[in-house]
Coordinates of C-alpha atoms in Angstrom, one line a residue:
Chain H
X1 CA 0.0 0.0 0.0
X2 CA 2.8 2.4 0.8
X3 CA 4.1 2.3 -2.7
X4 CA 0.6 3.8 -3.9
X5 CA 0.9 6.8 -1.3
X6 CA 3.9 9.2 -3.0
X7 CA 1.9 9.1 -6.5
X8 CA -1.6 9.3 -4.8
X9 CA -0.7 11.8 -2.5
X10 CA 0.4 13.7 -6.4
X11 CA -2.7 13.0 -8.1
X12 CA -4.5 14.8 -4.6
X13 CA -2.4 17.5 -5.2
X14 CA -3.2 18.0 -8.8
X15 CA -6.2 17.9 -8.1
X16 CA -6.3 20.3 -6.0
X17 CA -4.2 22.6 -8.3
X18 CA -6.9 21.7 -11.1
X19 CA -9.8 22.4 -9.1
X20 CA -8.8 25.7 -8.3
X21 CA -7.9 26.4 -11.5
X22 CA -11.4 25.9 -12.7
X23 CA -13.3 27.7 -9.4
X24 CA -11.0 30.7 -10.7
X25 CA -11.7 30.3 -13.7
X26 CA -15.8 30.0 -13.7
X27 CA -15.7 32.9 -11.4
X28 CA -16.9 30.9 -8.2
X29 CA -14.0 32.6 -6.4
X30 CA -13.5 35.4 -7.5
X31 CA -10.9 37.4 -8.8
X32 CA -10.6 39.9 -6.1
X33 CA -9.8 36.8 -3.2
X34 CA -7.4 34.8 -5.4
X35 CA -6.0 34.7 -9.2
X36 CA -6.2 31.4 -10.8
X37 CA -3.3 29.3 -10.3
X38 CA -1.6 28.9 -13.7
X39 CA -1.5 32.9 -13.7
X40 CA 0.1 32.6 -10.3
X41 CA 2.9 30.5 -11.3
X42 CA 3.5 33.1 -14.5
X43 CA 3.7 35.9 -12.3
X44 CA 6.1 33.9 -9.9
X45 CA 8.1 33.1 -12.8
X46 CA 8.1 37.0 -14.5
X47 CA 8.8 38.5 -11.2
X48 CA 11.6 36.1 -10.4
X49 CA 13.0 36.9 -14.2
X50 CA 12.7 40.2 -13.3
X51 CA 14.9 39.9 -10.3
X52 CA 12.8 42.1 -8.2
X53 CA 12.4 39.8 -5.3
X54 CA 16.0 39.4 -5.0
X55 CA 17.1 41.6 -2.3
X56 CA 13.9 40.6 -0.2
X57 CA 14.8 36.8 -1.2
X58 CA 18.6 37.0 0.3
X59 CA 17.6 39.4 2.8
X60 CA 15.1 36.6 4.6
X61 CA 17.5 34.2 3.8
X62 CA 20.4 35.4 5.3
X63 CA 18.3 36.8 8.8
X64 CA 17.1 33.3 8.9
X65 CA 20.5 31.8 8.5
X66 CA 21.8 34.5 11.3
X67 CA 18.7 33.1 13.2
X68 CA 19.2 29.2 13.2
X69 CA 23.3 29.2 13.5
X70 CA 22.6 31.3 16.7
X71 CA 20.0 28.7 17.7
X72 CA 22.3 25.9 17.3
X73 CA 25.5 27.0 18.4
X74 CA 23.6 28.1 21.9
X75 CA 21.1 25.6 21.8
X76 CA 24.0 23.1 22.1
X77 CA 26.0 24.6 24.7
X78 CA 23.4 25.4 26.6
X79 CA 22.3 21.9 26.5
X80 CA 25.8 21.0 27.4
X81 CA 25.9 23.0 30.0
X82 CA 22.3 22.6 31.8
X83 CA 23.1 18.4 31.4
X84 CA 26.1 19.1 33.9
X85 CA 24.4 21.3 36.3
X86 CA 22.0 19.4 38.0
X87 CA 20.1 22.5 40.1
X88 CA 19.9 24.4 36.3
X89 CA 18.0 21.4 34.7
X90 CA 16.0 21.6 37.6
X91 CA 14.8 24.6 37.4
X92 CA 14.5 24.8 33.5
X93 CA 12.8 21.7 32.6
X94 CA 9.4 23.5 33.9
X95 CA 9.9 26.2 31.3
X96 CA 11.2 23.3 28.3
X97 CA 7.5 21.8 29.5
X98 CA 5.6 25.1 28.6
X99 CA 8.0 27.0 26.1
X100 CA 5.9 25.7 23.0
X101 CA 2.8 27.8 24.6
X102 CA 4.2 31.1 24.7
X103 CA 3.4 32.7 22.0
X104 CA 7.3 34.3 21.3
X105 CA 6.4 36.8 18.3
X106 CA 4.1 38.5 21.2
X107 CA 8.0 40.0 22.1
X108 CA 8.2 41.2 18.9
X109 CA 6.9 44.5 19.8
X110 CA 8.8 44.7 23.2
X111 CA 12.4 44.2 21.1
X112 CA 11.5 47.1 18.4
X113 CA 11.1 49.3 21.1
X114 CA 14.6 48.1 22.6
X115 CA 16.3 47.4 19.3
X116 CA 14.7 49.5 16.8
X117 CA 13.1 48.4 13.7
X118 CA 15.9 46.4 12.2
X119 CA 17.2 42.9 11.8
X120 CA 18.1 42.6 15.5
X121 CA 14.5 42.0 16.4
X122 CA 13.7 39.4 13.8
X123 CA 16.6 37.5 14.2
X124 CA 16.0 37.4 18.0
X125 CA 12.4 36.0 17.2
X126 CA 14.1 33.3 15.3
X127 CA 16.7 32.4 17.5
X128 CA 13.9 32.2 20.4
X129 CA 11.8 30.2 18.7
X130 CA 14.4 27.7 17.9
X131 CA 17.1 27.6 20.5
X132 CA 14.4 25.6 23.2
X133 CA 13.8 23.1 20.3
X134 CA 17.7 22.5 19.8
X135 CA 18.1 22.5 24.0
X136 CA 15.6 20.1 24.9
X137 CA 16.8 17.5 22.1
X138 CA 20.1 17.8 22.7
X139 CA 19.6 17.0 26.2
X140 CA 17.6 14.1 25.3
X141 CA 20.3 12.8 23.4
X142 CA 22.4 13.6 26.6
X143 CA 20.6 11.6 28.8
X144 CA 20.7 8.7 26.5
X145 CA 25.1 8.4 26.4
X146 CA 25.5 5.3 28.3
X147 CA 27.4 5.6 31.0
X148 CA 30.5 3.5 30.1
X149 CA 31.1 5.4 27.4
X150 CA 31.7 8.5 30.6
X151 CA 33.6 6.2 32.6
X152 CA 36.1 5.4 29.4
X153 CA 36.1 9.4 28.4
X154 CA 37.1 9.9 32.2
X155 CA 39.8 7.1 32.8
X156 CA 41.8 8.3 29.0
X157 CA 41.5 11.5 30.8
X158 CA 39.7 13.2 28.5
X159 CA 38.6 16.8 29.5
X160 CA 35.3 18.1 29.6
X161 CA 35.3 19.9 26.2
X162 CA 37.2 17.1 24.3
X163 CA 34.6 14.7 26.2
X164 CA 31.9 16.5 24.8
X165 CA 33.0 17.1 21.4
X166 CA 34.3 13.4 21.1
X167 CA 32.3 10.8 22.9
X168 CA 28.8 13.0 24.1
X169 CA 27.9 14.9 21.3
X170 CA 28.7 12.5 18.5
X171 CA 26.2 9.8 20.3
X172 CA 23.5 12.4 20.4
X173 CA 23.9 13.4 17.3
X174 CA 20.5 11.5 15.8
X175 CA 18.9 13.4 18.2
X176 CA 21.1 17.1 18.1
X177 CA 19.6 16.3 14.4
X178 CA 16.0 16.4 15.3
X179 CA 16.6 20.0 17.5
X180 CA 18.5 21.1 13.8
X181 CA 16.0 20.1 12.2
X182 CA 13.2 21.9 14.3
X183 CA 15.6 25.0 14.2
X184 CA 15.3 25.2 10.7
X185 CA 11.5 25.6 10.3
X186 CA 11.4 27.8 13.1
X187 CA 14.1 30.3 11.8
X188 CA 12.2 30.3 8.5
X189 CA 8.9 31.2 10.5
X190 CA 10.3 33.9 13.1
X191 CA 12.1 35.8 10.2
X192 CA 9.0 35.5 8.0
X193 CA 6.3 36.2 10.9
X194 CA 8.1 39.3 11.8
X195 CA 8.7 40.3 8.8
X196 CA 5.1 40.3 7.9
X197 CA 3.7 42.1 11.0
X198 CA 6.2 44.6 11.0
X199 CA 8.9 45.5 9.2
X200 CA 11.1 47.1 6.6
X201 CA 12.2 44.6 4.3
X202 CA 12.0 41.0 3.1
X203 CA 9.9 38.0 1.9
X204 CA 7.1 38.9 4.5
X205 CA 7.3 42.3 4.0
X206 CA 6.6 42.1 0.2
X207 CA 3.9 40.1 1.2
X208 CA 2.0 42.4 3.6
X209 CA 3.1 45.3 1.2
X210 CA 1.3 43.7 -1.7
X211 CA -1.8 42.8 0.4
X212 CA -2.2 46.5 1.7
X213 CA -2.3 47.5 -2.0
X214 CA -4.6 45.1 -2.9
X215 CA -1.7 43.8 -5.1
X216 CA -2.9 40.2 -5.6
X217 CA -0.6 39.6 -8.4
X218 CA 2.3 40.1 -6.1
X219 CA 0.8 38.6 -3.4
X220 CA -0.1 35.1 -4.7
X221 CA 3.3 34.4 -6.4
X222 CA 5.3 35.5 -3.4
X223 CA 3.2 33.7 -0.8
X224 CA 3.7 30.6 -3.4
X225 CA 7.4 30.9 -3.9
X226 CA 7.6 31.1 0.7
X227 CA 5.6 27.7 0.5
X228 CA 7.7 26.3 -2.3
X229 CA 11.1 27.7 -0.5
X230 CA 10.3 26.6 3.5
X231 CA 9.0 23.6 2.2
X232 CA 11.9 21.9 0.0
X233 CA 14.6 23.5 2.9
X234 CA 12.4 21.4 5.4
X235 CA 12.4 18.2 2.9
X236 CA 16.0 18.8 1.9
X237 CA 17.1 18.5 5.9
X238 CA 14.6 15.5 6.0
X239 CA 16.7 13.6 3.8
X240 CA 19.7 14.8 5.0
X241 CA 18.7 13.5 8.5
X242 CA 17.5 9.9 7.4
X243 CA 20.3 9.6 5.1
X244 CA 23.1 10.0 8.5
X245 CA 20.4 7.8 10.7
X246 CA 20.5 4.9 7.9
X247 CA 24.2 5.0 7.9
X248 CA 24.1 4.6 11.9
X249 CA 21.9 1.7 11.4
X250 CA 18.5 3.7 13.0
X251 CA 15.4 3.6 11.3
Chain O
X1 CA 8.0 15.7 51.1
X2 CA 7.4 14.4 47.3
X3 CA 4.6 17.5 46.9
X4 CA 7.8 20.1 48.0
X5 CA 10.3 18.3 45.5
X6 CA 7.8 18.6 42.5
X7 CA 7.2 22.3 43.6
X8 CA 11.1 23.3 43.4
X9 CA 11.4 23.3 39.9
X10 CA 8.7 25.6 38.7
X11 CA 9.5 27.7 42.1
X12 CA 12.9 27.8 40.7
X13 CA 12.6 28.7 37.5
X14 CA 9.8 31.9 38.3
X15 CA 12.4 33.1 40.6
X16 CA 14.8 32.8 38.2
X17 CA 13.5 34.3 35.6
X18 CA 12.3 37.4 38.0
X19 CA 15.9 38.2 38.6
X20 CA 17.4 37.8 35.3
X21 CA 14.1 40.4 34.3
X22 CA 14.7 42.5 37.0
X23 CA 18.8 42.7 36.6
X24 CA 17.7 43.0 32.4
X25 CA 15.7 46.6 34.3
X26 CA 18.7 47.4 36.2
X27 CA 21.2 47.5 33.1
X28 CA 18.8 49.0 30.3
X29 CA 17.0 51.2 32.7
X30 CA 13.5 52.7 32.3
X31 CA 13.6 53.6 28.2
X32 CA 13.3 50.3 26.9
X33 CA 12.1 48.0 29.8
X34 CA 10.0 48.3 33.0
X35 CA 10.7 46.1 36.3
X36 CA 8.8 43.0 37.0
X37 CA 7.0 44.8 40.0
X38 CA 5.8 47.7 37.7
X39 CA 5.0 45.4 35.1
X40 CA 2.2 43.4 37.5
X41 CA 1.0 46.8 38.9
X42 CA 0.2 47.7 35.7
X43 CA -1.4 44.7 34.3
X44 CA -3.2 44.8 37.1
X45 CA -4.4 48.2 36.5
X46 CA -5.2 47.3 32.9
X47 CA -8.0 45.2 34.2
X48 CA -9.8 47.5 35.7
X49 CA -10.0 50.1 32.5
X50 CA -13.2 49.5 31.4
X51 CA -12.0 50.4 27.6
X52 CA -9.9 47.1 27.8
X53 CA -12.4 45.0 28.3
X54 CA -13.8 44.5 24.8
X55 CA -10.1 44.1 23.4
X56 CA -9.8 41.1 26.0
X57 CA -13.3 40.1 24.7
X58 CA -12.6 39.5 21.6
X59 CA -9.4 38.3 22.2
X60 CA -11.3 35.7 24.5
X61 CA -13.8 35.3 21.6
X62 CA -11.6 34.6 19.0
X63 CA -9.8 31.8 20.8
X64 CA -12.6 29.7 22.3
X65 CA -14.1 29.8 18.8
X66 CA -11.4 29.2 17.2
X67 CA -10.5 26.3 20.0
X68 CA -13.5 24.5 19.4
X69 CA -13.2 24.5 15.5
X70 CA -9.6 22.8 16.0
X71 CA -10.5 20.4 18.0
X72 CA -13.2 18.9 16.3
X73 CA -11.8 19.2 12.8
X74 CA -8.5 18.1 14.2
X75 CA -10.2 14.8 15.6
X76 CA -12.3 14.3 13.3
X77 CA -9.6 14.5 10.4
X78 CA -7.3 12.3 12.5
X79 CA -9.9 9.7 13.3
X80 CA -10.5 9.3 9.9
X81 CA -6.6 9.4 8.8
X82 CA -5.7 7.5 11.1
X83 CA -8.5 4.7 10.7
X84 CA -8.1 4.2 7.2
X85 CA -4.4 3.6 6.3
X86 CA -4.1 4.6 3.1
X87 CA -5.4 8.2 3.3
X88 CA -3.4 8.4 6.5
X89 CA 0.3 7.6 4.5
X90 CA -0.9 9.8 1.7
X91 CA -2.5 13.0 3.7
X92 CA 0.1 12.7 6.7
X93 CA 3.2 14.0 5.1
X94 CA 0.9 16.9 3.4
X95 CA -0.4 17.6 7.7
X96 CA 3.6 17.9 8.1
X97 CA 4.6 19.7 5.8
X98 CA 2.1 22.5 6.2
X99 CA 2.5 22.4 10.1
X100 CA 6.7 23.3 9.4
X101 CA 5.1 26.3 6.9
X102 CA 5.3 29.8 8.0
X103 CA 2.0 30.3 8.3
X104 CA 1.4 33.7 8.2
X105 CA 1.9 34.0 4.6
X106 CA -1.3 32.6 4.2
X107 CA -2.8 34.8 6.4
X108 CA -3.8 37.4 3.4
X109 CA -5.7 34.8 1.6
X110 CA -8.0 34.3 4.9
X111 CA -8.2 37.8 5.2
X112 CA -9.3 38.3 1.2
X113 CA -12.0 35.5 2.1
X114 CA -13.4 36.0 5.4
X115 CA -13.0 39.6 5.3
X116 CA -11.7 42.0 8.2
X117 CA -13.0 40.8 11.3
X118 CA -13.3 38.4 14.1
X119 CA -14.3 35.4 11.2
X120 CA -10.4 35.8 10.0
X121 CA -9.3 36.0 13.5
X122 CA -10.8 32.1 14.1
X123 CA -9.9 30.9 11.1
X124 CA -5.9 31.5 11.4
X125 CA -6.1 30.6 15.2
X126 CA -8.0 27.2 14.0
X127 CA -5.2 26.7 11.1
X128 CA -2.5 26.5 13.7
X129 CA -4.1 24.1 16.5
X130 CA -6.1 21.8 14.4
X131 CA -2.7 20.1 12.7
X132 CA -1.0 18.8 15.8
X133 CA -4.2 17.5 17.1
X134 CA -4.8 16.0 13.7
X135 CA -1.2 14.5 13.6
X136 CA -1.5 13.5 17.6
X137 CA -5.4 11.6 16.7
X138 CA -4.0 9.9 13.7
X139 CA -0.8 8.3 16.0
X140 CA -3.1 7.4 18.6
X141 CA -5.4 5.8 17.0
X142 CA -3.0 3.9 15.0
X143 CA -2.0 2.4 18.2
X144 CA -4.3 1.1 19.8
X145 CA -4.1 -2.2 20.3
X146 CA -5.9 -4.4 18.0
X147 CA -7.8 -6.5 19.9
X148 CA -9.4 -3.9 20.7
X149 CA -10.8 -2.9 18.1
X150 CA -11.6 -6.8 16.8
X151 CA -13.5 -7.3 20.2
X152 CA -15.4 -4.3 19.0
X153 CA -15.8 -6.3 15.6
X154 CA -16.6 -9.3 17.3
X155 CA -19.6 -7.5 19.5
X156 CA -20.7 -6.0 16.1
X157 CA -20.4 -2.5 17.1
X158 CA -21.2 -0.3 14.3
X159 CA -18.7 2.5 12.9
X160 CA -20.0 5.2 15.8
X161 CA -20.1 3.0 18.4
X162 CA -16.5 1.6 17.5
X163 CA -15.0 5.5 17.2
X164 CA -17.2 6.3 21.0
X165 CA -17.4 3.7 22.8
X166 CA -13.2 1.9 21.6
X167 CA -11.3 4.3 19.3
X168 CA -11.5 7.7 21.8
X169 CA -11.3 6.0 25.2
X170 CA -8.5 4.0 23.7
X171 CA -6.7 6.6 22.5
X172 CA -7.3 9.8 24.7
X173 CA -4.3 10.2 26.3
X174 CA -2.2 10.7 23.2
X175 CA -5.0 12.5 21.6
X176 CA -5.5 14.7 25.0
X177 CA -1.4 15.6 24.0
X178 CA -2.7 16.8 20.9
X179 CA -5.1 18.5 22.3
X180 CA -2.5 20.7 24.7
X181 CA -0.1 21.6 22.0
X182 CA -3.2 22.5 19.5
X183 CA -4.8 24.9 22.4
X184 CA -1.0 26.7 22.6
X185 CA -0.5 27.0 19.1
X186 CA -4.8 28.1 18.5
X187 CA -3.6 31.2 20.7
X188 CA -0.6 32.0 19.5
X189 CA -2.5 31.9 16.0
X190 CA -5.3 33.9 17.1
X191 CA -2.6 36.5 18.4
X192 CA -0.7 36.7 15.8
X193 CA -3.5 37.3 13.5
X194 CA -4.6 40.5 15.5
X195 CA -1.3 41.6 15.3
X196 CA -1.7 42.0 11.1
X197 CA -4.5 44.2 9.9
X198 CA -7.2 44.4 13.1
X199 CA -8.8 46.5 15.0
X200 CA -9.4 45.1 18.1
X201 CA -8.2 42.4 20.6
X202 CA -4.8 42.2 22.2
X203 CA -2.7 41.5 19.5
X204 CA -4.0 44.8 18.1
X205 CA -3.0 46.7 21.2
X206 CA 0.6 45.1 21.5
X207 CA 0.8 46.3 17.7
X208 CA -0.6 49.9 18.2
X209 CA 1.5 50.5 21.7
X210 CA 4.4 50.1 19.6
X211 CA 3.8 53.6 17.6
X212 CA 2.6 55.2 20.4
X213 CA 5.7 54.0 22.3
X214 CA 3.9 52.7 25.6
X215 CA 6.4 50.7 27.3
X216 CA 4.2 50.0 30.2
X217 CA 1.4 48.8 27.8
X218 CA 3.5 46.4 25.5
X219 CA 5.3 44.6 28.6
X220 CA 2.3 44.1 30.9
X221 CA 0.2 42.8 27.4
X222 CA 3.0 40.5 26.3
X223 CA 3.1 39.8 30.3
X224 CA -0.6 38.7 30.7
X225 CA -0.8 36.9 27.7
X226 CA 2.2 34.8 28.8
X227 CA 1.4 34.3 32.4
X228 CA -1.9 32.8 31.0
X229 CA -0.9 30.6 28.0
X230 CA 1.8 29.6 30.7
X231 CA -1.0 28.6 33.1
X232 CA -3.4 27.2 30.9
X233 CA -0.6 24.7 29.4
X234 CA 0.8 24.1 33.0
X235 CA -2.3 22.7 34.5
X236 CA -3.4 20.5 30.6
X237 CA 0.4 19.0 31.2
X238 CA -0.4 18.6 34.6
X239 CA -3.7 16.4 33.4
X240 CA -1.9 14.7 30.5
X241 CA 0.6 13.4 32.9
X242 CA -2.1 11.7 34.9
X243 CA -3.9 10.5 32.4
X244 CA -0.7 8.6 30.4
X245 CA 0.3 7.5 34.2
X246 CA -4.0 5.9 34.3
X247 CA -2.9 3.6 31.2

């Protein structure tokens, strides 16, 4: 049955693409609330010709870049840190419980007013919204080095950062991968989200620019090409990830 | 004894993160930040403004709609996913991938079809929790334990009576996880959404403080709506716990 899914799950989505085509087209949804979807893709395609979208392309890039190699590189010491300091993971494993729930891009506001309007703000919304996901994996990684491995690091007198970078991490690395992985998406959507409820410049910008002109042939192509971007990045570290776990013999 | 030790932690961290706030105050002074004692004061005043009240309202509104549309459409979506394998392996990965989305890009086409307003609001806010309890339902119900669900054949239970009376008792705990991360993300939806192109609610106030440049109102907003999603997801991973422990 699984070998049915992948091609099933394409005929779904053609269909889909189709469907909406023809609602566009027959008028049921009109023109105002969404363009039909061939004319989206054309306009994606001119306006990437074009090279308009460039700056706002790298710009959202890069922030989210900034973003997730802040979330990773602190995520992991952190974790590193909080796994040796037993009164730390005490009092932090209450907040790793809840941290999904707060809704982060609520401090958006509070770090314009500190930072000004910039790409401080964003790229702080980012690395919030990731740097939990990277902690609370790595640690569960941590917790999962068994204990001989420790003893052995300990007895060849290895020292804390050479134990860390040579016998911890690398055995938690399936699950440092997951926290990565997470970080990713999360970049992406604290760079974009900010973007789009305030800001200067980038992807989301463009986007909440061409809605407040009631620009819909802006609007549809870039929203498109954000779907099409986030979404191969995510797939691309998906494969990435199973590719290392099947050469460790998971999965 | 056990009661005190489970109470450190949380106890803990709140004090914790009350000094790091307050030494934050101390080093960027009064321009950018206000101290956590100021910050409650004021909240607390902001309760008792009666112009607040419809702002928290709708707010409220918004999410308890929105709640209830993710939670049904989340389980029933799951439910069915989950039940038939086929549509589960080829609707799952498309659940994924739009839960890893930025979804605020597709908050313009709600907008262009529900128009400004509260409808919009309930929408995006459903968007965001109804995936994980969706992903959550289908996992759960994929395992329970068969024999379950034969016994259910054997007593010839009908569909409905298979999904009430097996399939959701069955399955509740892992659903009820869904539940809890859908709620968290439903509200951080229906924020966000305020925050782009309202009128009223919170999220319209955190946005509108920030060009009148109301310190006091954007810290004890962001405050209150923190202490409560805090809160609320405390006490449904308080009842999760207990109920995974009851299995």
């Amino acid at each position: 049955m699984k070998r049915y899914a992948t091609p099933l799950r394409f005929l779904v989505l053609i269909g889909l693409f189709v469907g909406l085509e023809i609602l566009c087209r027959t008028k049921v949804i009109d023109p105002f609330t969404m363009q039909p979807p061939t004319l989206i893709v054309r306009d994606l395609w001119n306006l990437l010709a074009a090279g308009k979208l460039n700056k706002a392309i790298a710009k959202t890039l890069s922030n989210a870049a900034i973003g997730f190699a802040l979330a990773v590189s602190v995520g992991i010491t952190a974790a590193l840190v909080i796994h040796r300091v037993r009164i730390l993971r005490e009092a932090l494993d209450p907040l790793f419980a809840t941290y999904y729930a707060i809704p982060v891009l609520a401090f958006y506001p509070l770090l314009i007013i500190i930072f000004g309007l910039g790409n401080i703000p964003k790229i702080m919304i980012a690395f919030m919204l990731g740097v939990i996901a990277v902690i609370v994996n790595t640690l569960n990684g941590l917790d999962r080095v068994p204990r001989v491995m420790l003893k052995t690091a300990r007895i060849v007198r290895m020292s804390p950062v050479e134990t860390a970078f040579r016998v911890t991490l690398p055995y938690a690395a399936p699950y440092v991968l997951t926290g990565v992985k997470f970080a990713v998406a999360y970049s992406l959507i604290g760079i974009i989200g900010s973007e789009f409820v305030m800001s200067t410049e980038g992807m989301g910008f463009e986007i909440s620019f061409a809605y407040t002109n009631f620009d819909n042939a802006t609007m549809y192509p870039l929203i498109l090409l954000i779907l099409i971007v986030s979404i191969s990045i995510n797939l691309l570290v998906g494969l990435w990830e199973k590719r290392l776990l099947a050469r460790r013999g998971l999965r | 004894m056990s009661t005190l030790r489970a109470w450190r932690g949380p106890v803990l961290m709140i004090v914790g993160l009350l000094s790091a706030w307050q030494a934050l105050y101390w080093i960027t002074g009064d321009i950018a930040l206000r101290s956590p004692a100021d910050t409650i004061r004021h909240s607390w005043a902001l309760f008792q403004r009666p112009a607040m009240w419809p702002h928290i309202r709708e707010t409220a509104t918004a999410f308890s709609a929105a709640i209830v549309i993710a939670v049904t459409l989340g389980m029933s979506v799951g439910l069915t996913l989950g039940f038939s394998r086929l549509a589960g392996q080829v609707f799952e990965p498309m659940l994924v991938a739009l839960y890893s989305v930025p979804k605020v890009t597709l908050y313009p086409i709600l907008l262009l079809m529900f128009g400004l307003g509260i409808s919009a609001k309930i929408a995006f806010g459903a968007l965001h929790g109804f995936i994980p309890i969706a992903l959550f339902t289908i996992n759960a119900v994929r395992n329970v334990r068969p024999i379950l669900i034969k016994t259910g054949r054997v007593l010839n239970y009908d569909t409905s009576d298979l999904v009430w009376r097996i399939l959701i008792p069955a399955a509740l705990p892992e659903i009820f996880s869904g539940i809890r991360i859908g709620l968290a993300l439903t509200m951080i939806g229906t924020v966000l959404g305020e925050m782009f192109a309202s009128q009223r609610g919170l999220g319209y106030l955190l946005m509108n403080a920030i060009g009148l440049h109301d310190v006091d109102l954007i810290m004890s907003i962001t405050f209150v709506l923190i202490v409560f999603a805090a809160v609320v997801s405390s006490i449904l991973l308080a009842i999760d716990r207990r109920l995974h422990r009851r299995v």
